[in-house]
Amino acid sequence: MNSTLQNPLSLIGRLLIAYVFLPAGIGKIAGFAGTAGYIASKGLPMPEAGAALAIAVEVIGGLALVLGFRARWAAIALAIFTLAAGIIFHNYWAMPADAQMLQKIIFDEHMGLIGGLLLLAAFGPGGWSLDARRGAAAR
């Protein structure tokens, strides 16, 4: 591939991945009680703390991807978060048959998103990032 496309494609990729997390995190702020209630419905302890953690990971991680600031660490944190969310909230294998298909699709999309995040962690945010400007993109 033409190396002149690497930086714009890396930026577009980061923006599209952040597009999944930033609106979700902001939506959780607006619907904090509903988010905490959904977490509680899964039997998890301290649902308010869980909701606050989810908001922090999604918003801070999403912004880090947009800016390309500590993008590798943000990608790893978001990958771990996405894996946990997939297993806990989209566990299609433990759901009634009529709910399995949608939850499996969402779970599978989570796994694909994790793949993209791991690629970002492995190869970095590209030259159009704050990490590149401070010389940290290659680390």
Backbone as a chain_set.jsonl record, in Angstrom:
{"seq": "MNSTLQNPLSLIGRLLIAYVFLPAGIGKIAGFAGTAGYIASKGLPMPEAGAALAIAVEVIGGLALVLGFRARWAAIALAIFTLAAGIIFHNYWAMPADAQMLQKIIFDEHMGLIGGLLLLAAFGPGGWSLDARRGAAAR", "coords": {"N": [[0.84, -1.181, 0.0], [0.411, 2.236, -0.634], [2.508, 4.322, 1.128], [1.853, 6.922, 1.686], [-0.768, 6.921, 2.31], [-0.969, 5.906, 4.826], [-1.008, 7.631, 7.162], [-3.433, 9.266, 6.868], [-5.327, 7.147, 6.77], [-4.894, 5.888, 9.232], [-5.689, 7.929, 10.983], [-8.426, 8.205, 10.239], [-9.297, 5.631, 10.918], [-8.857, 5.684, 13.729], [-10.68, 7.7, 14.428], [-13.114, 6.537, 13.669], [-13.231, 4.317, 15.36], [-13.281, 5.637, 17.814], [-15.728, 6.808, 17.513], [-17.498, 4.861, 18.251], [-17.183, 4.719, 21.011], [-17.168, 7.343, 22.289], [-19.83, 8.647, 21.919], [-21.322, 6.683, 23.265], [-20.306, 6.788, 25.888], [-20.929, 9.456, 26.575], [-23.681, 9.328, 26.364], [-24.185, 7.641, 28.504], [-23.622, 9.328, 30.605], [-25.737, 11.157, 30.436], [-27.827, 9.403, 30.879], [-27.417, 8.289, 33.446], [-28.622, 7.042, 35.724], [-30.184, 5.047, 34.526], [-28.161, 3.551, 33.298], [-26.73, 2.645, 35.537], [-28.765, 1.139, 36.671], [-29.098, -0.859, 34.724], [-26.635, -2.139, 34.903], [-26.834, -3.058, 37.529], [-28.925, -4.855, 37.132], [-27.665, -6.996, 36.028], [-26.53, -8.169, 38.141], [-24.178, -7.183, 39.145], [-21.862, -5.829, 41.524], [-21.879, -2.627, 43.194], [-23.155, -0.719, 41.254], [-23.294, 2.026, 40.54], [-20.649, 2.885, 40.737], [-19.598, 1.243, 38.784], [-20.904, 2.27, 36.533], [-19.813, 4.85, 36.487], [-17.14, 4.187, 36.048], [-17.328, 2.977, 33.505], [-18.147, 5.191, 31.99], [-15.889, 6.848, 32.298], [-13.866, 5.284, 31.066], [-14.865, 5.021, 28.431], [-15.215, 7.725, 27.561], [-12.745, 9.074, 28.148], [-10.946, 7.266, 26.966], [-11.959, 7.283, 24.33], [-11.528, 9.989, 23.604], [-8.747, 10.001, 23.781], [-8.118, 8.353, 21.619], [-9.104, 9.903, 19.48], [-7.389, 12.114, 19.592], [-4.998, 10.836, 19.408], [-3.365, 10.445, 21.579], [-1.398, 8.876, 23.861], [-2.328, 6.587, 22.679], [-1.934, 3.855, 22.267], [-2.096, 2.735, 24.852], [-4.67, 3.554, 25.501], [-6.094, 2.093, 23.59], [-5.613, -0.536, 24.446], [-6.83, -0.466, 26.994], [-9.482, 0.073, 26.224], [-9.965, -2.226, 24.72], [-9.887, -4.255, 26.672], [-12.018, -3.378, 28.275], [-14.115, -3.602, 26.391], [-14.123, -6.344, 25.894], [-14.851, -7.307, 28.445], [-17.388, -6.089, 28.663], [-18.696, -7.339, 26.537], [-18.731, -10.039, 27.349], [-20.147, -9.903, 29.785], [-22.533, -8.395, 29.298], [-23.539, -9.164, 26.835], [-23.911, -11.887, 26.664], [-24.83, -14.113, 24.89], [-24.991, -16.882, 24.853], [-26.177, -17.629, 27.2], [-28.753, -16.837, 27.112], [-32.321, -16.697, 26.403], [-33.599, -18.419, 23.515], [-34.934, -16.703, 21.698], [-33.701, -14.28, 22.103], [-31.093, -14.604, 21.49], [-29.929, -14.213, 18.867], [-29.649, -11.392, 18.244], [-28.03, -10.606, 20.416], [-25.776, -12.204, 19.958], [-24.867, -11.131, 17.549], [-24.153, -8.55, 18.42], [-22.198, -9.258, 20.304], [-20.32, -10.484, 18.586], [-19.618, -8.262, 17.029], [-18.375, -6.769, 19.005], [-16.106, -8.366, 19.39], [-14.814, -8.047, 16.917], [-14.292, -5.302, 17.03], [-12.507, -5.275, 19.169], [-10.389, -6.55, 17.887], [-9.603, -4.539, 16.044], [-8.8, -2.578, 17.889], [-6.645, -3.878, 19.103], [-4.901, -4.031, 16.933], [-4.388, -1.305, 16.626], [-3.097, -0.867, 19.056], [-0.843, -2.436, 18.603], [0.406, -1.358, 16.279], [0.345, 1.372, 16.529], [-0.778, 4.87, 16.542], [-0.324, 6.224, 14.182], [1.126, 8.819, 12.059], [-0.247, 11.23, 12.192], [-0.879, 12.217, 14.896], [-0.919, 13.022, 18.409], [0.84, 11.476, 19.839], [2.793, 10.854, 17.906], [3.815, 13.38, 17.437], [5.085, 13.891, 19.828], [6.956, 11.981, 19.765], [6.33, 9.422, 20.638], [4.934, 7.481, 19.3], [6.136, 5.247, 18.175], [6.841, 3.682, 20.276]], "CA": [[0.0, 0.0, 0.0], [1.127, 3.497, -0.697], [2.75, 4.798, 2.498], [1.241, 8.234, 1.902], [-2.117, 6.709, 2.827], [-0.932, 5.409, 6.197], [-1.435, 8.61, 8.166], [-4.871, 9.555, 6.824], [-6.114, 5.961, 7.122], [-4.78, 5.71, 10.689], [-6.55, 8.925, 11.614], [-9.819, 7.83, 9.999], [-9.552, 4.463, 11.746], [-8.992, 6.106, 15.128], [-11.928, 8.455, 14.578], [-14.248, 5.615, 13.59], [-13.287, 3.531, 16.597], [-13.731, 6.559, 18.865], [-17.152, 7.045, 17.261], [-18.241, 3.852, 19.001], [-17.058, 4.901, 22.456], [-17.514, 8.68, 22.804], [-21.279, 8.84, 22.109], [-21.816, 5.755, 24.287], [-19.941, 7.34, 27.193], [-21.717, 10.677, 26.81], [-25.051, 8.863, 26.609], [-24.241, 7.096, 29.86], [-23.678, 10.472, 31.522], [-27.105, 11.669, 30.398], [-28.727, 8.389, 31.429], [-26.616, 7.63, 34.482], [-29.448, 6.149, 36.557], [-30.533, 3.891, 33.706], [-26.952, 2.75, 33.131], [-26.481, 1.965, 36.816], [-29.813, 0.136, 36.815], [-28.797, -1.98, 33.825], [-25.501, -2.842, 35.512], [-27.381, -3.767, 38.692], [-29.763, -5.959, 36.665], [-26.771, -8.114, 35.709], [-26.046, -8.706, 39.407], [-22.842, -6.691, 39.47], [-21.831, -4.976, 42.717], [-21.588, -1.196, 43.063], [-23.494, -0.326, 39.883], [-22.969, 3.433, 40.282], [-19.205, 2.939, 40.479], [-19.408, 0.619, 37.474], [-21.341, 3.229, 35.507], [-18.802, 5.915, 36.435], [-15.945, 3.611, 35.407], [-17.627, 2.825, 32.08], [-18.122, 6.535, 31.415], [-14.495, 7.309, 32.247], [-13.13, 4.514, 30.054], [-15.349, 5.335, 27.093], [-14.982, 9.123, 27.194], [-11.305, 9.367, 28.133], [-10.35, 6.43, 25.927], [-12.389, 7.798, 23.033], [-10.797, 11.227, 23.341], [-7.344, 9.642, 23.545], [-8.02, 7.861, 20.247], [-9.289, 11.039, 18.577], [-6.18, 12.938, 19.615], [-3.797, 10.03, 19.244], [-2.557, 10.695, 22.778], [-1.298, 7.605, 24.581], [-3.329, 5.818, 21.953], [-1.733, 2.415, 22.472], [-2.651, 2.395, 26.164], [-6.119, 3.721, 25.408], [-6.613, 0.968, 22.821], [-5.587, -1.72, 25.307], [-7.872, -0.295, 28.01], [-10.777, -0.079, 25.563], [-10.112, -3.634, 24.332], [-10.241, -4.995, 27.892], [-13.371, -2.941, 28.616], [-15.039, -4.146, 25.41], [-14.206, -7.781, 26.149], [-15.656, -7.487, 29.657], [-18.776, -5.727, 28.346], [-19.25, -8.39, 25.688], [-18.974, -11.252, 28.131], [-21.136, -9.674, 30.841], [-23.801, -7.827, 28.853], [-24.003, -9.744, 25.577], [-23.653, -13.325, 26.816], [-25.906, -14.748, 24.13], [-25.029, -18.314, 25.158], [-26.959, -17.845, 28.415], [-30.026, -16.144, 26.929], [-33.355, -17.468, 25.713], [-33.369, -18.555, 22.071], [-35.437, -15.554, 20.945], [-32.823, -13.134, 22.322], [-29.701, -14.961, 21.179], [-29.381, -13.736, 17.611], [-29.205, -10.006, 18.374], [-26.912, -10.54, 21.353], [-24.612, -12.794, 19.298], [-24.371, -10.129, 16.599], [-23.476, -7.502, 19.197], [-20.983, -9.867, 20.843], [-19.37, -10.639, 17.48], [-19.121, -6.927, 16.696], [-17.412, -6.428, 20.057], [-14.849, -9.082, 19.123], [-14.175, -7.369, 15.79], [-13.788, -4.025, 17.529], [-11.304, -5.608, 19.938], [-9.337, -6.782, 16.903], [-9.128, -3.236, 15.58], [-8.094, -1.929, 18.993], [-5.35, -4.545, 19.272], [-4.049, -3.563, 15.831], [-3.962, 0.047, 16.988], [-2.093, -1.005, 20.12], [0.374, -3.033, 18.046], [1.061, -0.567, 15.236], [0.355, 2.779, 16.896], [-1.828, 5.742, 16.035], [0.045, 6.88, 12.93], [1.884, 10.071, 12.121], [-1.111, 12.362, 12.501], [-1.312, 11.993, 16.274], [-0.083, 13.683, 19.422], [1.934, 10.56, 20.171], [3.849, 11.029, 16.903], [4.429, 14.701, 17.642], [5.973, 13.84, 20.993], [7.921, 10.909, 19.549], [5.966, 8.22, 21.388], [4.12, 6.561, 18.485], [6.87, 4.03, 17.876], [7.05, 2.902, 21.513]], "C": [[0.881, 1.238, 0.0], [1.277, 4.068, 0.708], [2.165, 6.177, 2.74], [-0.186, 8.108, 2.422], [-2.123, 6.287, 4.292], [-1.47, 6.405, 7.209], [-2.915, 8.958, 8.059], [-5.732, 8.348, 7.194], [-6.05, 5.675, 8.62], [-5.686, 6.682, 11.426], [-8.022, 8.552, 11.451], [-10.192, 6.61, 10.846], [-9.737, 4.816, 13.21], [-10.309, 6.829, 15.361], [-13.15, 7.532, 14.551], [-14.36, 4.729, 14.822], [-13.774, 4.409, 17.747], [-15.222, 6.848, 18.74], [-18.029, 6.019, 17.972], [-18.292, 4.226, 20.485], [-17.523, 6.267, 22.966], [-19.022, 8.888, 22.955], [-21.86, 7.91, 23.179], [-21.518, 6.288, 25.688], [-20.746, 8.576, 27.544], [-23.176, 10.309, 27.081], [-25.225, 8.292, 28.006], [-24.272, 8.215, 30.906], [-25.114, 10.977, 31.602], [-28.1, 10.691, 31.025], [-28.069, 7.593, 32.539], [-27.441, 6.633, 35.292], [-29.838, 4.896, 35.782], [-29.347, 2.96, 33.494], [-26.653, 1.966, 34.401], [-27.525, 0.875, 37.048], [-29.565, -1.085, 35.938], [-27.637, -2.804, 34.37], [-25.985, -3.661, 36.706], [-28.213, -4.973, 38.26], [-28.943, -7.189, 36.274], [-26.152, -8.707, 36.969], [-24.657, -8.233, 39.799], [-22.887, -5.789, 40.699], [-21.521, -3.527, 42.349], [-21.893, -0.667, 41.656], [-23.19, 1.139, 39.557], [-21.486, 3.596, 39.987], [-18.892, 2.314, 39.122], [-19.796, 1.551, 36.344], [-20.322, 4.355, 35.369], [-17.521, 5.417, 35.754], [-16.159, 3.466, 33.901], [-17.58, 4.174, 31.371], [-16.683, 7.016, 31.258], [-13.718, 6.591, 31.143], [-13.561, 4.93, 28.657], [-15.027, 6.767, 26.675], [-13.485, 9.43, 27.115], [-10.601, 8.549, 27.054], [-10.708, 6.904, 24.537], [-11.659, 9.076, 22.656], [-9.32, 10.955, 23.065], [-7.152, 9.122, 22.123], [-8.158, 9.007, 19.249], [-8.002, 11.842, 18.461], [-4.92, 12.142, 19.291], [-2.832, 10.249, 20.391], [-2.572, 9.45, 23.654], [-2.288, 6.594, 23.99], [-3.161, 4.317, 22.142], [-2.337, 1.974, 23.802], [-4.173, 2.516, 26.16], [-6.738, 2.541, 24.67], [-6.644, -0.302, 23.657], [-6.692, -1.634, 26.368], [-9.259, -0.492, 27.397], [-11.021, -1.517, 25.122], [-10.525, -4.478, 25.54], [-11.675, -4.665, 28.313], [-14.404, -3.585, 27.691], [-15.206, -5.652, 25.583], [-15.088, -8.052, 27.37], [-17.136, -7.181, 29.379], [-19.435, -6.802, 27.484], [-19.619, -9.628, 26.475], [-20.104, -11.058, 29.142], [-22.506, -9.288, 30.279], [-24.353, -8.438, 27.563], [-23.714, -11.246, 25.541], [-24.799, -14.125, 26.202], [-26.07, -16.224, 24.465], [-25.886, -18.629, 26.382], [-28.35, -17.222, 28.312], [-31.045, -17.062, 26.268], [-33.136, -17.411, 24.195], [-33.814, -17.324, 21.289], [-34.581, -14.303, 21.119], [-31.395, -13.39, 21.849], [-29.157, -14.297, 19.928], [-28.848, -12.311, 17.722], [-27.987, -9.913, 19.289], [-25.644, -11.165, 20.769], [-24.014, -11.822, 18.295], [-23.599, -9.038, 17.333], [-22.167, -8.042, 19.769], [-19.922, -9.996, 19.753], [-18.797, -9.287, 17.05], [-18.111, -6.449, 17.744], [-16.06, -7.098, 19.787], [-14.1, -8.45, 17.95], [-13.582, -6.039, 16.194], [-12.524, -4.23, 18.357], [-10.136, -5.862, 18.994], [-8.752, -5.485, 16.376], [-8.341, -2.503, 16.655], [-6.721, -2.56, 19.214], [-4.389, -4.186, 18.143], [-3.525, -2.163, 16.113], [-2.894, -0.002, 18.077], [-0.774, -1.527, 19.561], [1.125, -2.082, 17.124], [1.055, 0.935, 15.502], [-0.671, 3.606, 16.151], [-1.513, 6.421, 14.704], [0.691, 8.234, 13.159], [1.058, 11.293, 12.448], [-1.719, 12.161, 13.886], [-0.418, 12.774, 17.217], [1.065, 12.782, 19.839], [3.086, 10.727, 19.192], [4.564, 12.362, 17.099], [5.387, 14.696, 18.835], [6.927, 12.667, 20.917], [7.59, 9.612, 20.25], [5.226, 7.197, 20.547], [4.833, 5.248, 18.227], [7.09, 3.146, 19.102], [5.92, 1.985, 21.803]], "O": [[1.966, 1.25, 0.58], [0.282, 4.275, 1.403], [1.994, 6.572, 3.893], [-0.752, 9.081, 2.922], [-3.173, 6.307, 4.934], [-2.311, 6.048, 8.034], [-3.606, 8.948, 9.078], [-6.756, 8.503, 7.86], [-7.047, 5.263, 9.213], [-6.368, 6.306, 12.38], [-8.78, 8.58, 12.421], [-11.278, 6.563, 11.424], [-10.654, 4.32, 13.865], [-10.978, 6.603, 16.369], [-14.099, 7.721, 15.312], [-15.464, 4.427, 15.274], [-14.588, 3.973, 18.561], [-15.899, 7.102, 19.737], [-19.193, 6.298, 18.262], [-19.326, 4.067, 21.134], [-18.21, 6.334, 23.985], [-19.463, 9.277, 24.036], [-22.774, 8.292, 23.911], [-22.377, 6.246, 26.569], [-21.194, 8.729, 28.68], [-23.825, 10.916, 27.933], [-26.282, 8.44, 28.62], [-24.878, 8.062, 31.966], [-25.646, 11.198, 32.69], [-29.093, 11.102, 31.626], [-28.153, 6.365, 32.567], [-27.005, 5.504, 35.519], [-29.82, 3.797, 36.336], [-29.495, 1.738, 33.508], [-26.359, 0.772, 34.35], [-27.202, -0.194, 37.566], [-29.797, -2.217, 36.363], [-27.66, -4.033, 34.302], [-25.593, -4.816, 36.874], [-28.212, -6.0, 38.939], [-29.477, -8.296, 36.2], [-25.347, -9.635, 36.89], [-24.027, -8.812, 40.684], [-23.86, -5.059, 40.891], [-20.955, -3.26, 41.289], [-20.989, -0.219, 40.951], [-22.861, 1.459, 38.414], [-21.106, 4.355, 39.096], [-18.024, 2.799, 38.396], [-19.114, 1.622, 35.322], [-20.002, 4.769, 34.255], [-16.899, 6.144, 34.979], [-15.273, 3.793, 33.111], [-17.033, 4.283, 30.273], [-16.306, 7.531, 30.205], [-12.995, 7.227, 30.376], [-12.719, 5.165, 27.791], [-14.606, 6.994, 25.541], [-13.017, 9.985, 26.121], [-9.763, 9.07, 26.317], [-9.853, 6.928, 23.651], [-11.219, 9.23, 21.517], [-8.715, 11.605, 22.212], [-6.138, 9.415, 21.489], [-7.407, 9.073, 18.275], [-7.581, 12.203, 17.362], [-3.891, 12.719, 18.939], [-1.616, 10.241, 20.197], [-3.624, 9.023, 24.129], [-2.974, 5.863, 24.704], [-4.15, 3.585, 22.173], [-3.017, 0.949, 23.866], [-4.874, 1.687, 26.74], [-7.788, 2.041, 25.072], [-7.605, -1.067, 23.582], [-7.402, -2.61, 26.61], [-10.112, -1.152, 27.99], [-12.16, -1.983, 25.145], [-11.416, -5.32, 25.433], [-12.449, -5.556, 28.663], [-15.444, -4.057, 28.149], [-16.31, -6.177, 25.433], [-15.963, -8.917, 27.333], [-18.021, -7.922, 29.806], [-20.604, -7.132, 27.686], [-20.695, -10.197, 26.289], [-20.928, -11.954, 29.331], [-23.528, -9.801, 30.736], [-25.524, -8.239, 27.241], [-23.322, -11.793, 24.51], [-25.615, -14.724, 26.902], [-27.174, -16.761, 24.37], [-26.281, -19.778, 26.579], [-29.048, -17.094, 29.318], [-30.69, -18.068, 25.654], [-32.554, -16.458, 23.675], [-33.157, -16.935, 20.325], [-34.727, -13.354, 20.35], [-30.58, -12.468, 21.817], [-28.009, -13.853, 19.932], [-27.71, -12.049, 17.333], [-27.021, -9.22, 18.971], [-24.543, -10.697, 21.059], [-22.793, -11.7, 18.197], [-22.511, -8.65, 16.907], [-21.142, -7.362, 19.724], [-18.759, -9.656, 19.972], [-17.609, -9.189, 16.739], [-17.118, -5.804, 17.409], [-15.007, -6.478, 19.937], [-12.875, -8.332, 17.992], [-12.49, -5.682, 15.752], [-11.579, -3.447, 18.256], [-9.014, -5.437, 19.268], [-7.533, -5.349, 16.273], [-7.323, -1.876, 16.361], [-5.748, -1.856, 19.481], [-3.188, -4.05, 18.376], [-2.355, -1.869, 15.866], [-1.907, 0.733, 18.024], [0.296, -1.105, 19.999], [2.352, -2.008, 17.181], [1.695, 1.692, 14.773], [-1.349, 3.116, 15.247], [-2.363, 7.124, 14.158], [0.789, 8.724, 14.284], [1.593, 12.291, 12.931], [-2.926, 11.961, 14.024], [0.703, 13.142, 16.867], [2.15, 13.269, 20.159], [4.245, 10.741, 19.607], [5.782, 12.45, 16.941], [6.383, 15.42, 18.841], [7.634, 12.377, 21.881], [8.472, 8.776, 20.444], [4.915, 6.119, 21.053], [4.174, 4.22, 18.074], [7.483, 1.986, 18.97], [5.949, 1.268, 22.803]]}, "num_chains": 1, "name": "protein.A"}
